[in-house]
Amino acid sequence: MLSFLTFLPILAAIPAARLLYAIPLIVVVSLVYAATRHERWAPILEHAWDTALWIIGFMAVVFVVLMAVTWWF
């Protein structure tokens, strides 16, 4: 386990690998947000899936806008 923890800063130095940190954040935020709305697992998972898609879509739109701005200037 200790060797994996020493590898994390190297992984963070790779620009594309930084996007991997978004996956657990999206999952956790979606599950917590859905769990505040529902009490049963089926609606929680369904709402979490919808929320995750909204977050990913928003991130994609921001990415496209930033790419367009950097390409334009």
Short mmCIF file of C-alpha atoms in Angstrom, two decimals:
data_model
loop_
_atom_site.label_atom_id
_atom_site.label_comp_id
_atom_site.label_asym_id
_atom_site.label_seq_id
_atom_site.Cartn_x
_atom_site.Cartn_y
_atom_site.Cartn_z
CA MET A 1 0.00 0.00 0.00
CA LEU A 2 2.82 2.38 0.79
CA SER A 3 4.37 1.92 -2.65
CA PHE A 4 1.04 2.87 -4.25
CA LEU A 5 0.89 6.06 -2.17
CA THR A 6 4.35 7.05 -3.34
CA PHE A 7 3.23 6.53 -6.95
CA LEU A 8 0.29 8.96 -6.68
CA PRO A 9 2.30 12.20 -7.15
CA ILE A 10 3.86 10.75 -10.30
CA LEU A 11 0.39 9.88 -11.59
CA ALA A 12 -0.82 13.39 -10.81
CA ALA A 13 2.00 14.87 -12.90
CA ILE A 14 0.53 13.35 -16.08
CA PRO A 15 -2.06 15.85 -17.41
CA ALA A 16 -4.51 13.27 -18.79
CA ALA A 17 -4.34 11.21 -15.60
CA ARG A 18 -5.72 14.12 -13.60
CA LEU A 19 -9.10 13.44 -15.17
CA LEU A 20 -9.14 10.10 -13.37
CA TYR A 21 -9.57 11.98 -10.10
CA ALA A 22 -12.95 13.21 -11.37
CA ILE A 23 -14.44 9.70 -11.53
CA PRO A 24 -14.67 9.02 -7.77
CA LEU A 25 -15.76 12.60 -7.15
CA ILE A 26 -18.60 12.33 -9.65
CA VAL A 27 -19.71 9.00 -8.19
CA VAL A 28 -19.67 10.23 -4.59
CA VAL A 29 -21.36 13.57 -5.31
CA SER A 30 -24.06 11.86 -7.36
CA LEU A 31 -24.76 9.22 -4.71
CA VAL A 32 -24.87 11.69 -1.83
CA TYR A 33 -27.08 14.11 -3.75
CA ALA A 34 -29.47 11.31 -4.71
CA ALA A 35 -29.51 9.91 -1.18
CA THR A 36 -30.68 13.25 0.18
CA ARG A 37 -33.73 13.00 -2.07
CA HIS A 38 -34.71 9.32 -1.70
CA GLU A 39 -34.61 6.54 0.89
CA ARG A 40 -34.73 3.37 -1.24
CA TRP A 41 -31.83 2.04 -3.27
CA ALA A 42 -33.56 1.87 -6.66
CA PRO A 43 -34.51 5.57 -6.81
CA ILE A 44 -31.14 6.54 -5.31
CA LEU A 45 -29.21 4.71 -8.03
CA GLU A 46 -31.49 6.01 -10.78
CA HIS A 47 -31.18 9.60 -9.57
CA ALA A 48 -27.42 9.18 -9.05
CA TRP A 49 -27.05 8.00 -12.65
CA ASP A 50 -29.00 11.01 -13.94
CA THR A 51 -26.96 13.39 -11.79
CA ALA A 52 -23.69 11.83 -12.94
CA LEU A 53 -24.73 12.32 -16.56
CA TRP A 54 -25.55 15.98 -15.86
CA ILE A 55 -22.16 16.51 -14.21
CA ILE A 56 -20.30 14.80 -17.06
CA GLY A 57 -22.28 16.80 -19.61
CA PHE A 58 -21.51 20.05 -17.83
CA MET A 59 -17.82 19.16 -17.67
CA ALA A 60 -17.86 18.33 -21.39
CA VAL A 61 -19.47 21.68 -22.26
CA VAL A 62 -16.90 23.55 -20.17
CA PHE A 63 -14.13 21.54 -21.86
CA VAL A 64 -15.42 22.41 -25.33
CA VAL A 65 -15.75 26.10 -24.45
CA LEU A 66 -12.22 26.20 -23.04
CA MET A 67 -10.83 24.40 -26.09
CA ALA A 68 -12.63 26.85 -28.38
CA VAL A 69 -11.29 29.83 -26.44
CA THR A 70 -7.72 28.54 -26.52
CA TRP A 71 -8.01 27.71 -30.22
CA TRP A 72 -9.50 31.10 -31.02
CA PHE A 73 -6.81 33.12 -29.23
#
